[in-house]
mmCIF file of C-alpha atoms in Angstrom:
data_model
loop_
_atom_site.group_PDB
_atom_site.id
_atom_site.type_symbol
_atom_site.label_atom_id
_atom_site.label_comp_id
_atom_site.label_asym_id
_atom_site.label_seq_id
_atom_site.Cartn_x
_atom_site.Cartn_y
_atom_site.Cartn_z
ATOM 1 C CA MET J 1 -32.977 2.249 -35.931
ATOM 2 C CA ARG J 2 -35.663 0.982 -33.562
ATOM 3 C CA LEU J 3 -36.150 2.700 -30.207
ATOM 4 C CA LEU J 4 -38.116 1.462 -27.192
ATOM 5 C CA VAL J 5 -39.502 4.370 -25.141
ATOM 6 C CA ILE J 6 -40.651 3.790 -21.560
ATOM 7 C CA ASP J 7 -42.627 6.435 -19.666
ATOM 8 C CA THR J 8 -44.031 5.836 -16.175
ATOM 9 C CA ALA J 9 -43.224 9.154 -14.472
ATOM 10 C CA THR J 10 -46.871 10.241 -14.191
ATOM 11 C CA GLN J 11 -50.215 8.490 -13.780
ATOM 12 C CA ALA J 12 -49.880 7.388 -17.407
ATOM 13 C CA LEU J 13 -48.273 4.112 -18.398
ATOM 14 C CA SER J 14 -46.858 4.806 -21.843
ATOM 15 C CA VAL J 15 -44.566 2.648 -23.972
ATOM 16 C CA ALA J 16 -43.831 2.797 -27.673
ATOM 17 C CA LEU J 17 -41.637 1.337 -30.380
ATOM 18 C CA LEU J 18 -40.319 3.919 -32.827
ATOM 19 C CA GLU J 19 -38.790 2.964 -36.173
ATOM 20 C CA GLU J 20 -36.630 5.817 -37.490
ATOM 21 C CA GLY J 21 -38.623 8.120 -35.233
ATOM 22 C CA VAL J 22 -42.032 6.910 -36.409
ATOM 23 C CA PRO J 23 -44.244 5.022 -33.905
ATOM 24 C CA VAL J 24 -44.952 1.484 -35.094
ATOM 25 C CA ALA J 25 -46.623 0.306 -31.876
ATOM 26 C CA ARG J 26 -47.696 1.919 -28.625
ATOM 27 C CA PHE J 27 -49.544 1.465 -25.358
ATOM 28 C CA HIS J 28 -50.810 4.499 -23.466
ATOM 29 C CA GLU J 29 -53.216 4.285 -20.537
ATOM 30 C CA ILE J 30 -53.881 6.192 -17.316
ATOM 31 C CA VAL J 31 -53.216 3.523 -14.682
ATOM 32 C CA GLY J 32 -52.672 5.656 -11.586
ATOM 33 C CA ARG J 33 -50.416 3.564 -9.376
ATOM 34 C CA GLY J 34 -50.546 0.345 -11.382
ATOM 35 C CA HIS J 35 -47.243 0.747 -13.237
ATOM 36 C CA ALA J 36 -45.385 -2.071 -11.489
ATOM 37 C CA GLU J 37 -47.884 -4.722 -12.515
ATOM 38 C CA ALA J 38 -48.651 -3.421 -15.996
ATOM 39 C CA LEU J 39 -45.320 -2.195 -17.398
ATOM 40 C CA LEU J 40 -43.589 -5.450 -18.401
ATOM 41 C CA PRO J 41 -46.757 -6.967 -19.938
ATOM 42 C CA ALA J 42 -47.238 -3.757 -21.945
ATOM 43 C CA ILE J 43 -43.683 -3.987 -23.271
ATOM 44 C CA ALA J 44 -44.012 -7.719 -23.979
ATOM 45 C CA ALA J 45 -47.147 -7.038 -26.044
ATOM 46 C CA LEU J 46 -45.202 -4.807 -28.431
ATOM 47 C CA PRO J 47 -43.849 -6.337 -31.667
ATOM 48 C CA ASP J 48 -40.891 -8.655 -30.997
ATOM 49 C CA GLY J 49 -41.540 -8.272 -27.278
ATOM 50 C CA GLY J 50 -40.310 -4.684 -27.401
ATOM 51 C CA ARG J 51 -36.877 -5.577 -28.780
ATOM 52 C CA ALA J 52 -35.103 -2.509 -30.104
ATOM 53 C CA ASP J 53 -31.681 -1.049 -30.870
ATOM 54 C CA ALA J 54 -31.785 1.420 -27.967
ATOM 55 C CA ILE J 55 -33.998 2.440 -25.060
ATOM 56 C CA ALA J 56 -35.145 5.856 -23.826
ATOM 57 C CA VAL J 57 -36.803 6.335 -20.434
ATOM 58 C CA ASN J 58 -38.541 9.226 -18.682
ATOM 59 C CA VAL J 59 -36.393 10.090 -15.654
ATOM 60 C CA GLY J 60 -38.841 12.538 -14.049
ATOM 61 C CA PRO J 61 -39.753 14.465 -12.147
ATOM 62 C CA GLY J 62 -43.159 13.082 -11.286
ATOM 63 C CA SER J 63 -44.224 10.136 -9.175
ATOM 64 C CA PHE J 64 -41.211 8.935 -7.169
ATOM 65 C CA THR J 65 -42.416 5.355 -7.469
ATOM 66 C CA GLY J 66 -43.281 5.661 -11.155
ATOM 67 C CA VAL J 67 -39.903 7.179 -12.012
ATOM 68 C CA ARG J 68 -38.057 4.387 -10.211
ATOM 69 C CA ILE J 69 -40.165 1.644 -11.825
ATOM 70 C CA GLY J 70 -39.545 2.957 -15.334
ATOM 71 C CA ILE J 71 -35.810 3.415 -14.847
ATOM 72 C CA ALA J 72 -35.400 0.007 -13.190
ATOM 73 C CA ALA J 73 -37.190 -1.736 -16.056
ATOM 74 C CA ALA J 74 -35.239 0.207 -18.679
ATOM 75 C CA ARG J 75 -31.915 -0.602 -17.009
ATOM 76 C CA ALA J 76 -32.792 -4.289 -16.733
ATOM 77 C CA LEU J 77 -33.793 -4.555 -20.384
ATOM 78 C CA ALA J 78 -30.787 -2.556 -21.561
ATOM 79 C CA LEU J 79 -28.501 -4.885 -19.612
ATOM 80 C CA ALA J 80 -30.241 -8.064 -20.759
ATOM 81 C CA TRP J 81 -30.332 -7.018 -24.404
ATOM 82 C CA GLY J 82 -26.988 -5.181 -24.447
ATOM 83 C CA LEU J 83 -28.536 -1.899 -25.555
ATOM 84 C CA PRO J 84 -27.629 1.761 -25.041
ATOM 85 C CA LEU J 85 -29.932 3.574 -22.614
ATOM 86 C CA HIS J 86 -30.590 7.265 -22.089
ATOM 87 C CA GLY J 87 -33.112 9.419 -20.304
ATOM 88 C CA TYR J 88 -35.315 12.414 -20.979
ATOM 89 C CA SER J 89 -37.278 14.671 -18.652
ATOM 90 C CA ALA J 90 -41.041 14.677 -18.173
ATOM 91 C CA PRO J 91 -41.397 18.476 -18.608
ATOM 92 C CA SER J 92 -39.437 18.442 -21.877
ATOM 93 C CA LEU J 93 -41.773 15.918 -23.499
ATOM 94 C CA ILE J 94 -44.940 17.611 -22.233
ATOM 95 C CA ALA J 95 -43.650 20.983 -23.465
ATOM 96 C CA ALA J 96 -42.966 19.560 -26.924
ATOM 97 C CA GLN J 97 -46.457 18.025 -27.007
ATOM 98 C CA ALA J 98 -47.949 21.331 -25.859
ATOM 99 C CA ALA J 99 -46.168 23.202 -28.638
ATOM 100 C CA GLN J 100 -48.215 21.239 -31.175
ATOM 101 C CA ILE J 101 -51.397 22.963 -29.919
ATOM 102 C CA HIS J 102 -49.947 26.158 -28.424
ATOM 103 C CA ALA J 103 -51.307 29.040 -30.521
ATOM 104 C CA SER J 104 -49.403 31.855 -28.844
ATOM 105 C CA ASP J 105 -45.981 33.484 -28.550
ATOM 106 C CA GLU J 106 -46.359 33.211 -24.778
ATOM 107 C CA PRO J 107 -43.924 30.842 -23.054
ATOM 108 C CA ILE J 108 -45.095 27.306 -22.395
ATOM 109 C CA ALA J 109 -45.494 26.495 -18.704
ATOM 110 C CA VAL J 110 -45.511 22.816 -17.726
ATOM 111 C CA THR J 111 -46.840 21.709 -14.342
ATOM 112 C CA ILE J 112 -46.733 18.152 -13.042
ATOM 113 C CA THR J 113 -48.499 16.800 -9.977
ATOM 114 C CA GLY J 114 -46.066 16.381 -7.093
ATOM 115 C CA GLY J 115 -46.615 15.508 -3.473
ATOM 116 C CA HIS J 116 -47.318 17.322 -0.237
ATOM 117 C CA GLY J 117 -49.385 19.997 -1.981
ATOM 118 C CA GLU J 118 -46.601 20.910 -4.417
ATOM 119 C CA LEU J 119 -46.265 20.955 -8.196
ATOM 120 C CA PHE J 120 -43.187 20.353 -10.311
ATOM 121 C CA TRP J 121 -42.945 23.054 -12.948
ATOM 122 C CA GLN J 122 -40.736 24.410 -15.700
ATOM 123 C CA CYS J 123 -41.120 27.058 -18.390
ATOM 124 C CA PHE J 124 -40.106 26.762 -22.042
ATOM 125 C CA THR J 125 -39.964 28.888 -25.162
ATOM 126 C CA ALA J 126 -43.119 28.931 -27.289
ATOM 127 C CA ASP J 127 -41.751 26.160 -29.532
ATOM 128 C CA GLY J 128 -41.423 23.917 -26.475
ATOM 129 C CA LEU J 129 -37.800 23.019 -27.154
ATOM 130 C CA SER J 130 -35.773 25.302 -24.886
ATOM 131 C CA ALA J 131 -36.193 25.500 -21.123
ATOM 132 C CA THR J 132 -36.138 29.028 -19.709
ATOM 133 C CA THR J 133 -36.283 28.033 -16.029
ATOM 134 C CA PRO J 134 -34.883 25.088 -14.084
ATOM 135 C CA ILE J 135 -37.148 22.309 -12.852
ATOM 136 C CA ALA J 136 -38.598 23.288 -9.479
ATOM 137 C CA SER J 137 -41.110 22.026 -6.924
ATOM 138 C CA THR J 138 -43.296 24.700 -5.334
ATOM 139 C CA ALA J 139 -46.362 24.724 -3.109
ATOM 140 C CA ILE J 140 -49.517 25.225 -5.179
ATOM 141 C CA ALA J 141 -50.583 28.296 -3.194
ATOM 142 C CA THR J 142 -47.172 29.919 -3.663
ATOM 143 C CA LEU J 143 -46.928 29.051 -7.345
ATOM 144 C CA ALA J 144 -50.423 30.468 -7.917
ATOM 145 C CA MET J 145 -49.053 33.871 -6.937
ATOM 146 C CA GLN J 146 -45.834 33.517 -8.949
ATOM 147 C CA LEU J 147 -46.727 31.965 -12.304
ATOM 148 C CA GLU J 148 -48.771 34.380 -14.399
ATOM 149 C CA ILE J 149 -48.605 32.592 -17.765
ATOM 150 C CA ALA J 150 -52.199 32.306 -18.968
ATOM 151 C CA THR J 151 -52.292 28.760 -20.333
ATOM 152 C CA LEU J 152 -50.797 25.939 -18.304
ATOM 153 C CA TYR J 153 -50.030 22.422 -19.524
ATOM 154 C CA GLY J 154 -49.491 19.115 -17.764
ATOM 155 C CA THR J 155 -50.992 16.991 -15.045
ATOM 156 C CA GLY J 156 -50.900 19.807 -12.488
ATOM 157 C CA ALA J 157 -52.394 22.505 -14.705
ATOM 158 C CA GLU J 158 -55.978 22.209 -13.500
ATOM 159 C CA ALA J 159 -55.023 22.386 -9.819
ATOM 160 C CA LEU J 160 -52.945 25.515 -10.383
ATOM 161 C CA VAL J 161 -55.574 27.296 -12.482
ATOM 162 C CA THR J 162 -58.152 26.512 -9.788
ATOM 163 C CA ALA J 163 -55.856 27.866 -7.076
ATOM 164 C CA ARG J 164 -55.196 31.167 -8.818
ATOM 165 C CA GLY J 165 -58.709 31.563 -10.215
ATOM 166 C CA HIS J 166 -57.817 32.427 -13.803
ATOM 167 C CA GLY J 167 -56.204 31.051 -16.937
ATOM 168 C CA ALA J 168 -56.677 27.884 -18.944
ATOM 169 C CA ALA J 169 -55.563 24.354 -18.066
ATOM 170 C CA VAL J 170 -54.626 21.712 -20.636
ATOM 171 C CA ASN J 171 -54.218 18.316 -18.978
ATOM 172 C CA LEU J 172 -51.341 16.575 -20.774
ATOM 173 C CA TYR J 173 -49.559 13.346 -19.894
ATOM 174 C CA PRO J 174 -46.207 12.457 -21.463
ATOM 175 C CA ASP J 175 -46.809 10.078 -24.361
ATOM 176 C CA ALA J 176 -43.967 7.754 -25.350
ATOM 177 C CA ALA J 177 -45.169 7.759 -28.964
ATOM 178 C CA ASP J 178 -44.328 11.491 -29.156
ATOM 179 C CA TYR J 179 -40.686 10.984 -28.228
ATOM 180 C CA SER J 180 -39.515 12.003 -31.697
ATOM 181 C CA LEU J 181 -40.525 15.591 -30.809
ATOM 182 C CA ILE J 182 -37.554 15.783 -28.417
ATOM 183 C CA ALA J 183 -35.201 13.263 -29.999
ATOM 184 C CA ALA J 184 -32.795 16.038 -31.043
ATOM 185 C CA LEU J 185 -32.413 17.351 -27.478
ATOM 186 C CA PRO J 186 -29.328 16.334 -25.481
ATOM 187 C CA ALA J 187 -29.835 12.962 -23.840
ATOM 188 C CA LEU J 188 -29.956 12.721 -20.054
ATOM 189 C CA PRO J 189 -28.342 10.009 -17.941
ATOM 190 C CA PRO J 190 -30.770 7.237 -16.912
ATOM 191 C CA THR J 191 -30.886 8.426 -13.304
ATOM 192 C CA PRO J 192 -33.909 9.887 -11.491
ATOM 193 C CA ILE J 193 -34.757 13.574 -11.454
ATOM 194 C CA TYR J 194 -36.821 13.797 -8.290
ATOM 195 C CA GLY J 195 -37.220 17.590 -8.267
ATOM 196 C CA ARG J 196 -37.194 17.627 -4.461
ATOM 197 C CA GLY J 197 -36.189 15.392 -1.560
ATOM 198 C CA ALA J 198 -37.565 11.867 -1.687
ATOM 199 C CA ASP J 199 -40.522 11.002 0.555
ATOM 200 C CA ALA J 200 -38.885 7.785 1.683
ATOM 201 C CA GLN J 201 -35.417 7.294 3.091
ATOM 202 C CA THR J 202 -33.198 4.243 3.121
ATOM 203 C CA MET J 203 -32.316 2.675 6.499
ATOM 204 C CA ALA J 204 -28.843 4.189 6.231
ATOM 205 C CA GLU J 205 -30.293 7.647 5.550
ATOM 206 C CA ARG J 206 -32.674 7.356 8.500
ATOM 207 C CA ALA J 207 -29.822 6.281 10.776
ATOM 208 C CA ALA J 208 -27.731 9.267 9.691
ATOM 209 C CA SER J 209 -30.537 11.813 10.211
#
């Protein structure tokens, strides 16, 4: 069973081919906003042009644009190749990665850079596999007063630790090659998890507002 994993929900562009859960090829680079130009070449550079038996894609939350780019590419490839497609959430993968270095019984708190001065966040059990709170988007100043967990993980960790003036920040980006850490979790539909209202509206939405 070969799986193509596509992850563009954060500043990282991350793709990997997993064979029976083991990474056989990967590309992982912090590209900022360059996902649209770099994603398909990164997939094409994988063995067999990224051909697999199934596709998994990060559905967010994170960058609205990044989430949409990843899902659009995954849907197009799944349709062209006739493959099953499912999603997974950004916090779930970061939490599972964090659990590999988390030396505490304290819950794992994942924070992901959002927009408009907010962070996406979610808490998990110490093994990183069970969410204990829903995904939320909260202003950094407000979350600094609410979230007391000492060590924070994810792309928003440093900003939150700075805002509250204590704790430790571990900057983690979701890495497609680590997908096997969450492979046993229930699959999500390949539709975006935005975490809050989208910044942009369609013409129809603007006309209705």
